[in-house]
Short mmCIF file of C-alpha atoms in Angstrom, two decimals:
data_model
loop_
_atom_site.label_atom_id
_atom_site.label_comp_id
_atom_site.label_asym_id
_atom_site.label_seq_id
_atom_site.Cartn_x
_atom_site.Cartn_y
_atom_site.Cartn_z
CA MET C 1 76.45 -81.42 -9.96
CA CYS C 2 73.91 -83.49 -7.97
CA THR C 3 71.92 -83.43 -4.77
CA LEU C 4 70.62 -86.22 -2.54
CA ASP C 5 67.37 -85.97 -0.59
CA LYS C 6 65.84 -88.55 1.71
CA ARG C 7 62.06 -88.89 1.85
CA GLY C 8 61.25 -91.55 4.41
CA ASN C 9 62.85 -94.73 3.10
CA LEU C 10 63.34 -93.24 -0.38
CA PHE C 11 66.51 -91.57 -1.64
CA VAL C 12 66.14 -89.05 -4.49
CA LEU C 13 69.34 -88.26 -6.41
CA THR C 14 68.95 -85.26 -8.73
CA LEU C 15 71.37 -84.06 -11.41
CA THR C 16 71.06 -80.31 -10.93
CA GLY C 17 71.26 -77.39 -13.35
CA ASP C 18 70.02 -76.78 -16.85
CA ASP C 19 73.07 -78.05 -18.70
CA GLU C 20 73.43 -81.36 -20.55
CA HIS C 21 74.74 -83.26 -17.51
CA ARG C 22 77.70 -84.55 -19.51
CA LEU C 23 79.48 -87.40 -17.77
CA ASN C 24 83.01 -86.28 -16.92
CA PRO C 25 85.11 -87.35 -13.91
CA THR C 26 83.79 -84.48 -11.79
CA LEU C 27 80.10 -85.33 -12.26
CA ILE C 28 80.73 -89.08 -12.01
CA ASP C 29 82.62 -88.63 -8.73
CA SER C 30 79.76 -86.49 -7.40
CA ILE C 31 77.19 -89.19 -8.21
CA ARG C 32 79.37 -91.92 -6.70
CA ASP C 33 79.78 -89.90 -3.51
CA ALA C 34 75.98 -89.62 -3.30
CA LEU C 35 75.64 -93.38 -3.73
CA ASP C 36 78.11 -93.90 -0.89
CA ARG C 37 75.86 -91.77 1.32
CA VAL C 38 72.84 -93.81 0.22
CA ARG C 39 74.66 -96.99 1.11
CA SER C 40 75.69 -95.78 4.54
CA GLY C 41 72.42 -93.97 5.27
CA SER C 42 70.01 -96.84 4.62
CA THR C 43 69.14 -98.68 7.82
CA GLY C 44 66.46 -100.93 6.35
CA ALA C 45 64.49 -101.53 3.18
CA ALA C 46 64.81 -98.55 0.85
CA ALA C 47 64.81 -97.48 -2.80
CA LEU C 48 66.79 -95.03 -4.95
CA ILE C 49 65.28 -92.67 -7.53
CA THR C 50 67.57 -90.84 -9.97
CA THR C 51 66.27 -87.86 -11.96
CA ALA C 52 67.54 -84.61 -13.47
CA HIS C 53 66.66 -80.95 -13.97
CA GLY C 54 66.34 -79.38 -17.39
CA LYS C 55 65.86 -80.81 -20.85
CA PHE C 56 68.57 -83.48 -20.48
CA PHE C 57 68.73 -86.49 -18.20
CA SER C 58 72.32 -86.88 -19.47
CA ASN C 59 73.80 -86.27 -22.91
CA GLY C 60 76.54 -88.86 -22.49
CA TYR C 61 80.30 -88.53 -22.15
CA ASP C 62 81.89 -85.10 -21.99
CA LEU C 63 83.83 -85.65 -25.23
CA ARG C 64 84.95 -82.02 -25.41
CA TRP C 65 86.82 -82.47 -22.14
CA ALA C 66 88.04 -85.94 -23.08
CA LEU C 67 89.56 -84.85 -26.41
CA SER C 68 91.15 -81.59 -25.26
CA ASP C 69 94.08 -82.93 -23.24
CA PRO C 70 96.92 -80.36 -23.44
CA ASP C 71 99.54 -83.08 -23.00
CA PRO C 72 100.22 -84.53 -26.48
CA VAL C 73 101.58 -87.77 -25.06
CA GLN C 74 98.53 -88.27 -22.85
CA SER C 75 96.28 -87.23 -25.72
CA GLU C 76 97.91 -89.77 -28.03
CA ALA C 77 97.34 -92.47 -25.40
CA PHE C 78 93.65 -91.46 -24.95
CA ALA C 79 94.34 -90.97 -21.25
CA ARG C 80 91.30 -88.79 -20.60
CA PRO C 81 88.76 -90.95 -22.47
CA LYS C 82 90.05 -94.04 -20.68
CA ALA C 83 89.95 -92.35 -17.28
CA MET C 84 86.40 -91.18 -17.95
CA SER C 85 85.34 -94.64 -19.12
CA ALA C 86 86.93 -96.30 -16.07
CA LYS C 87 85.04 -93.98 -13.72
CA PHE C 88 81.77 -94.54 -15.56
CA ARG C 89 82.19 -98.31 -15.31
CA LEU C 90 82.75 -97.91 -11.57
CA LEU C 91 79.52 -95.91 -11.37
CA ILE C 92 77.59 -98.68 -13.16
CA ALA C 93 79.16 -101.23 -10.82
CA ASP C 94 78.08 -99.15 -7.81
CA LEU C 95 74.49 -99.09 -9.04
CA ILE C 96 74.50 -102.84 -9.70
CA SER C 97 75.82 -103.53 -6.20
CA LEU C 98 73.49 -101.08 -4.41
CA PRO C 99 71.43 -103.05 -1.85
CA MET C 100 68.01 -101.70 -2.85
CA PRO C 101 65.77 -101.27 -5.91
CA THR C 102 66.73 -98.40 -8.23
CA ILE C 103 64.49 -96.28 -10.49
CA ALA C 104 65.47 -93.84 -13.23
CA ALA C 105 62.91 -91.05 -13.70
CA VAL C 106 63.92 -89.79 -17.14
CA THR C 107 62.42 -86.36 -17.81
CA GLY C 108 64.70 -85.30 -20.68
CA HIS C 109 67.06 -86.59 -23.36
CA ALA C 110 69.26 -89.56 -22.42
CA SER C 111 71.86 -90.36 -25.05
CA ALA C 112 74.91 -92.63 -25.35
CA ALA C 113 76.44 -93.09 -21.88
CA GLY C 114 73.51 -91.08 -20.46
CA PHE C 115 71.19 -93.73 -21.89
CA GLY C 116 73.49 -96.31 -20.30
CA LEU C 117 73.17 -94.53 -16.95
CA ALA C 118 69.37 -94.80 -17.15
CA LEU C 119 69.59 -98.49 -18.16
CA SER C 120 71.78 -99.17 -15.10
CA HIS C 121 68.67 -98.79 -12.94
CA ASP C 122 66.18 -101.59 -12.31
CA TYR C 123 63.22 -99.53 -13.56
CA LEU C 124 62.99 -96.75 -16.16
CA LEU C 125 60.06 -94.32 -16.12
CA MET C 126 59.90 -91.60 -18.78
CA SER C 127 58.09 -88.38 -19.56
CA ARG C 128 56.10 -88.20 -22.80
CA GLY C 129 56.42 -84.44 -23.05
CA ARG C 130 60.15 -84.21 -23.63
CA GLY C 131 63.17 -86.32 -24.44
CA PHE C 132 64.48 -89.26 -26.43
CA LEU C 133 66.45 -92.35 -25.54
CA TYR C 134 69.27 -92.43 -28.07
CA MET C 135 72.39 -94.59 -28.49
CA SER C 136 74.26 -92.12 -30.69
CA GLU C 137 77.60 -93.91 -31.24
CA LEU C 138 76.78 -95.04 -34.79
CA ASP C 139 75.75 -91.53 -35.87
CA ILE C 140 78.83 -89.82 -34.42
CA GLY C 141 81.23 -92.45 -35.74
CA TYR C 142 82.29 -94.24 -32.56
CA LYS C 143 82.26 -97.94 -31.74
CA ILE C 144 80.01 -98.75 -28.81
CA PRO C 145 82.06 -100.25 -25.94
CA ASN C 146 81.42 -103.89 -25.08
CA PHE C 147 80.25 -103.12 -21.54
CA LEU C 148 77.68 -100.61 -22.82
CA PHE C 149 76.36 -103.05 -25.42
CA ALA C 150 76.15 -105.77 -22.74
CA LEU C 151 74.02 -103.38 -20.70
CA VAL C 152 71.77 -102.61 -23.69
CA LYS C 153 71.36 -106.30 -24.46
CA ALA C 154 70.51 -107.11 -20.83
CA ARG C 155 67.93 -104.34 -20.43
CA VAL C 156 66.41 -103.93 -23.89
CA GLY C 157 63.75 -106.42 -24.99
CA PRO C 158 64.00 -108.81 -27.97
CA PRO C 159 66.90 -108.76 -30.48
CA ARG C 160 64.90 -106.63 -32.91
CA SER C 161 64.69 -103.90 -30.29
CA TRP C 162 68.36 -103.76 -29.34
CA ARG C 163 69.25 -103.99 -33.03
CA ASN C 164 67.23 -100.81 -33.60
CA VAL C 165 68.86 -99.19 -30.59
CA VAL C 166 72.46 -99.97 -31.58
CA LEU C 167 72.50 -100.61 -35.34
CA ARG C 168 69.88 -98.06 -36.40
CA ALA C 169 70.56 -95.42 -33.73
CA GLU C 170 66.83 -94.87 -33.31
CA LYS C 171 65.62 -91.90 -31.25
CA ILE C 172 63.15 -93.59 -28.93
CA THR C 173 60.16 -91.78 -27.47
CA ALA C 174 58.52 -92.78 -24.22
CA GLU C 175 55.68 -94.55 -26.04
CA THR C 176 58.06 -96.49 -28.30
CA GLY C 177 60.20 -97.33 -25.29
CA VAL C 178 57.18 -98.94 -23.64
CA GLU C 179 56.42 -100.94 -26.81
CA TRP C 180 60.02 -102.17 -27.05
CA GLY C 181 60.20 -103.18 -23.40
CA ILE C 182 62.75 -100.51 -22.46
CA VAL C 183 60.49 -98.11 -20.55
CA ASP C 184 58.29 -99.43 -17.74
CA SER C 185 55.76 -96.60 -17.93
CA ALA C 186 55.28 -93.29 -19.77
CA HIS C 187 53.80 -90.18 -18.13
CA ALA C 188 52.43 -86.85 -19.30
CA SER C 189 54.99 -84.54 -17.70
CA ALA C 190 58.23 -84.41 -15.75
CA GLY C 191 56.32 -83.85 -12.51
CA GLU C 192 54.04 -86.83 -13.07
CA THR C 193 57.03 -88.99 -13.97
CA LEU C 194 58.74 -88.18 -10.67
CA GLU C 195 55.50 -88.75 -8.72
CA ALA C 196 55.07 -92.17 -10.37
CA ALA C 197 58.68 -93.02 -9.51
CA LEU C 198 58.08 -92.09 -5.86
CA ARG C 199 54.99 -94.31 -5.72
CA LEU C 200 56.85 -97.23 -7.29
CA GLY C 201 59.79 -96.72 -4.94
CA GLY C 202 57.46 -96.75 -1.95
CA ASP C 203 55.85 -100.00 -3.10
CA LEU C 204 59.24 -101.68 -3.63
CA ALA C 205 60.68 -100.50 -0.33
CA GLY C 206 57.50 -101.71 1.38
CA ARG C 207 58.34 -105.29 0.37
CA ASN C 208 61.07 -105.27 3.04
CA TRP C 209 63.49 -107.33 0.99
CA ASP C 210 66.94 -108.09 2.28
CA GLY C 211 69.17 -105.55 0.52
CA LYS C 212 72.19 -107.82 0.24
CA VAL C 213 70.12 -110.62 -1.26
CA TYR C 214 68.53 -108.14 -3.68
CA ALA C 215 71.95 -106.93 -4.85
CA ASP C 216 73.18 -110.52 -5.23
CA CYS C 217 70.17 -111.37 -7.38
CA ARG C 218 70.76 -108.30 -9.53
CA ARG C 219 74.40 -109.26 -10.04
CA THR C 220 73.24 -112.69 -11.20
CA VAL C 221 70.74 -111.20 -13.65
CA LEU C 222 73.40 -108.81 -15.00
CA ALA C 223 76.28 -111.30 -14.93
CA ASP C 224 77.29 -110.51 -18.53
CA VAL C 225 77.39 -106.81 -17.72
CA VAL C 226 79.47 -107.41 -14.60
CA ALA C 227 81.97 -109.44 -16.63
CA ALA C 228 82.14 -106.78 -19.36
CA LEU C 229 82.85 -104.05 -16.81
CA GLY C 230 86.32 -105.54 -16.41
CA SER C 231 87.30 -104.33 -19.88
CA ASP C 232 89.33 -101.14 -20.21
CA GLU C 233 87.56 -100.32 -23.45
CA THR C 234 86.15 -96.85 -24.03
CA VAL C 235 84.15 -95.28 -26.85
CA GLY C 236 85.81 -95.95 -30.21
CA ASP C 237 88.59 -97.99 -28.63
CA ALA C 238 89.25 -101.74 -28.45
CA GLY C 239 90.80 -101.43 -24.99
CA GLU C 240 94.33 -102.32 -23.93
CA GLY C 241 94.91 -101.46 -20.29
CA THR C 242 94.19 -102.91 -16.90
CA ALA C 243 90.85 -103.86 -15.47
CA ALA C 244 88.65 -101.50 -13.50
CA VAL C 245 88.39 -102.06 -9.77
CA SER C 246 85.10 -101.62 -7.93
CA ARG C 247 83.07 -103.02 -5.08
CA LEU C 248 82.26 -105.92 -7.36
CA ASN C 249 84.85 -108.63 -7.77
CA ALA C 250 87.17 -107.21 -10.44
CA VAL C 251 87.33 -109.09 -13.72
CA GLU C 252 90.93 -109.02 -14.94
CA LEU C 253 91.48 -108.30 -18.61
CA ASP C 254 94.47 -110.61 -18.65
CA ARG C 255 92.28 -113.40 -17.34
CA ASN C 256 89.78 -112.74 -20.12
CA ASP C 257 92.60 -112.89 -22.65
CA SER C 258 93.71 -116.20 -21.14
CA VAL C 259 90.20 -117.53 -21.43
CA HIS C 260 90.07 -116.60 -25.11
CA LEU C 261 93.52 -118.09 -25.69
CA SER C 262 92.48 -121.25 -23.87
CA LEU C 263 89.33 -121.51 -25.97
CA ASP C 264 91.34 -120.97 -29.16
CA LYS C 265 93.80 -123.64 -28.03
CA LYS C 266 90.99 -126.09 -27.28
CA GLU C 267 89.43 -125.42 -30.67
CA ASP C 268 92.78 -126.06 -32.38
CA GLU C 269 93.28 -129.27 -30.40
CA SER C 270 89.72 -130.33 -31.24
CA GLU C 271 90.37 -129.76 -34.93
CA VAL C 272 93.59 -131.81 -34.75
CA LYS C 273 91.78 -134.62 -32.91
CA ASN C 274 88.96 -134.58 -35.45
CA ASP C 275 91.49 -134.77 -38.30
CA GLU C 276 93.26 -137.64 -36.56
CA LYS C 277 89.92 -139.40 -36.02
CA VAL C 278 88.98 -139.05 -39.69
CA GLU C 279 92.40 -140.29 -40.75
CA SER C 280 92.13 -143.23 -38.33
CA GLU C 281 88.69 -144.13 -39.69
CA GLN C 282 90.02 -143.98 -43.23
CA ILE C 283 92.92 -146.28 -42.29
CA SER C 284 90.50 -148.69 -40.57
CA LYS C 285 88.32 -148.76 -43.68
CA VAL C 286 91.34 -149.58 -45.83
CA ILE C 287 92.28 -152.44 -43.49
CA VAL C 288 88.72 -153.81 -43.54
CA ASP C 289 88.60 -153.57 -47.33
CA GLU C 290 91.92 -155.41 -47.55
CA LYS C 291 90.57 -158.18 -45.28
CA VAL C 292 87.43 -158.56 -47.38
CA ASP C 293 89.48 -158.65 -50.56
CA SER C 294 91.75 -161.26 -48.99
CA ILE C 295 88.76 -163.40 -48.03
CA LYS C 296 87.28 -163.08 -51.50
CA LYS C 297 90.56 -164.01 -53.15
CA ASN C 298 91.04 -167.00 -50.89
CA ASP C 299 87.47 -168.17 -51.26
CA SER C 300 87.18 -170.63 -54.15
CA SER C 301 84.03 -172.42 -53.08
CA VAL C 302 80.74 -172.36 -54.97
CA LEU C 303 77.55 -174.00 -53.75
CA SER C 304 75.31 -175.58 -56.39
CA GLY C 305 72.74 -178.40 -56.82
CA ASP C 306 70.90 -180.20 -54.06
CA GLN C 307 74.03 -181.07 -52.12
CA PRO C 308 76.91 -178.78 -51.36
CA LYS C 309 79.89 -179.35 -53.59
CA VAL C 310 83.32 -177.84 -53.58
CA VAL C 311 84.36 -176.37 -56.89
CA VAL C 312 87.73 -174.70 -57.27
CA LYS C 313 87.57 -171.51 -59.30
CA GLU C 314 90.67 -170.75 -61.29
CA ASP C 315 89.80 -167.84 -63.57
CA GLU C 316 87.12 -165.87 -61.71
CA GLU C 317 85.92 -165.20 -58.21
CA GLU C 318 82.39 -165.07 -56.89
CA ASP C 319 81.17 -162.36 -54.50
CA LEU C 320 79.10 -164.03 -51.76
CA GLY C 321 77.66 -160.66 -50.69
CA TRP C 322 79.28 -160.43 -47.23
CA ASP C 323 78.31 -156.81 -46.85
CA GLU C 324 74.61 -157.67 -47.27
CA ILE C 325 74.56 -160.42 -44.62
CA GLU C 326 73.93 -159.03 -41.15
CA ASP C 327 72.65 -162.08 -39.26
CA ILE C 328 72.33 -165.74 -40.34
CA GLY C 329 70.95 -166.88 -36.98
CA SER C 330 67.29 -167.63 -36.34
CA GLY C 331 65.14 -164.74 -35.10
CA ASP C 332 64.29 -166.70 -31.94
CA GLU C 333 67.89 -167.48 -31.04
CA GLU C 334 69.94 -165.40 -28.68
CA LYS C 335 72.12 -162.87 -30.54
CA VAL C 336 75.76 -163.42 -29.93
CA SER C 337 78.08 -160.44 -30.21
CA SER C 338 81.30 -160.95 -32.16
CA THR C 339 84.22 -159.95 -29.96
CA ALA C 340 87.93 -160.38 -29.82
CA GLN C 341 87.37 -163.40 -27.58
CA SER C 342 85.81 -165.39 -30.48
CA CYS C 343 87.97 -168.17 -31.79
CA SER C 344 88.58 -168.93 -35.46
CA PRO C 345 86.16 -171.66 -36.65
CA SER C 346 87.37 -174.97 -37.90
CA ARG C 347 86.71 -176.03 -41.48
CA THR C 348 84.08 -178.56 -40.33
CA GLU C 349 82.16 -175.90 -38.39
CA LEU C 350 82.25 -173.50 -41.31
CA LYS C 351 80.89 -176.22 -43.57
CA LYS C 352 78.03 -176.91 -41.15
CA GLN C 353 77.19 -173.21 -40.95
CA LEU C 354 77.10 -172.81 -44.69
CA ILE C 355 74.87 -175.88 -45.23
CA ALA C 356 72.48 -175.05 -42.40
CA GLY C 357 68.87 -176.10 -42.89
CA LYS C 358 66.57 -173.97 -44.98
CA ASP C 359 63.72 -174.57 -42.52
CA ASP C 360 65.45 -172.37 -39.95
CA GLU C 361 66.11 -169.44 -42.27
CA ASP C 362 66.17 -168.69 -45.96
CA LEU C 363 69.60 -167.44 -46.97
CA SER C 364 68.52 -166.90 -50.59
CA TRP C 365 71.15 -169.45 -51.66
CA ASP C 366 68.54 -172.17 -52.63
CA ILE C 367 70.20 -174.75 -50.38
CA ASP C 368 68.12 -177.71 -49.19
CA ASP C 369 69.35 -179.82 -46.33
CA ASP C 370 67.59 -182.23 -44.03
CA ASP C 371 70.10 -181.70 -41.26
CA ASP C 372 68.20 -180.68 -38.13
CA GLU C 373 71.26 -179.33 -36.35
CA PRO C 374 70.49 -175.73 -35.30
CA VAL C 375 72.28 -172.98 -37.08
CA LYS C 376 75.13 -171.38 -35.24
CA ARG C 377 76.28 -167.85 -35.82
CA PRO C 378 79.75 -167.97 -37.32
CA CYS C 379 82.63 -166.33 -35.58
CA ARG C 380 84.16 -163.32 -37.28
CA LEU C 381 86.72 -164.42 -39.82
CA SER C 382 90.26 -163.43 -39.21
CA LYS C 383 92.43 -162.48 -42.13
CA PHE C 384 94.14 -165.92 -41.94
CA ASP C 385 90.91 -167.96 -42.35
CA LYS C 386 89.89 -169.42 -45.70
CA LEU C 387 86.71 -170.98 -46.98
CA VAL C 388 88.55 -173.78 -48.85
CA TRP C 389 88.32 -177.26 -47.35
#
């Protein structure tokens, strides 16, 4: 199973034996019991180092145990895989909430959930002489659980690296792990790896950090992992059951479902509102077009010659280019905004505006007028106003 030794302010947790250290409920419970002793036995600043005997750090879930349930009903319901996954998520939560720095001294193969166990530590040191880091789910035909991918994404460098870990199932050596930002340092042998971990642990414990504050900071850094630990999902399964409970605040699956439903509802409402907005804008455009058409139809005035004259058009209408006229006021005059408070102009005022002096501004209508009265910005025309005097 595992042993726990204390060396000054350092705790060394070792997975014992020469087997593959498969993660089943028995081994997971043994590790969690050791972490409870670490928690209760630390009286000040400390650090945890996790290592293993033999050629494996951990070869992942004990799938042989998980898939050999003698009860057909329990087997059909994946009771053992879900129980194993729930316990493993509790183990990860315990490591995240541990009030001290944690170091994984990987001296053998770490695959699948065993790789996840190593990534659950703050630092990962690895031996060059033996072992791979390997997320094997793709090769063995299982979907990686969301919580395990969240852990990979949080601890493995740029997207290209975690893509190679998850979507290429690369077997990662110590040197490659350093290049990809997964491994903090690579060492010649298992013994040197453990010695380097002890030195690093001593340096970290010597900083005398507040353990509770350290754990709180770690939870913040791994917030996505903490949230994903609430899922009941296991390897190859989408997850259906209740949330795991740990020392962390439990994240209820039902609450997550409600969040997704709420987001879906908001997206639907947003789409409806956008459709209504587009429809409203289209209706407004139709109304504006109708007003412009009404003004054009009612307008029978044409300006010609040196003096303005009123000519009634019977057979054709003239477009005065309303859409091209943005401002007929002088550039030095104060701009007046057209609002609902503007009153409809009288015919006399409209006439004055249209025959305003060319000296103030050229309206491209070739109108000459000696009237010195300053040009006034016309009020917005209502649909009842006409340009016929």
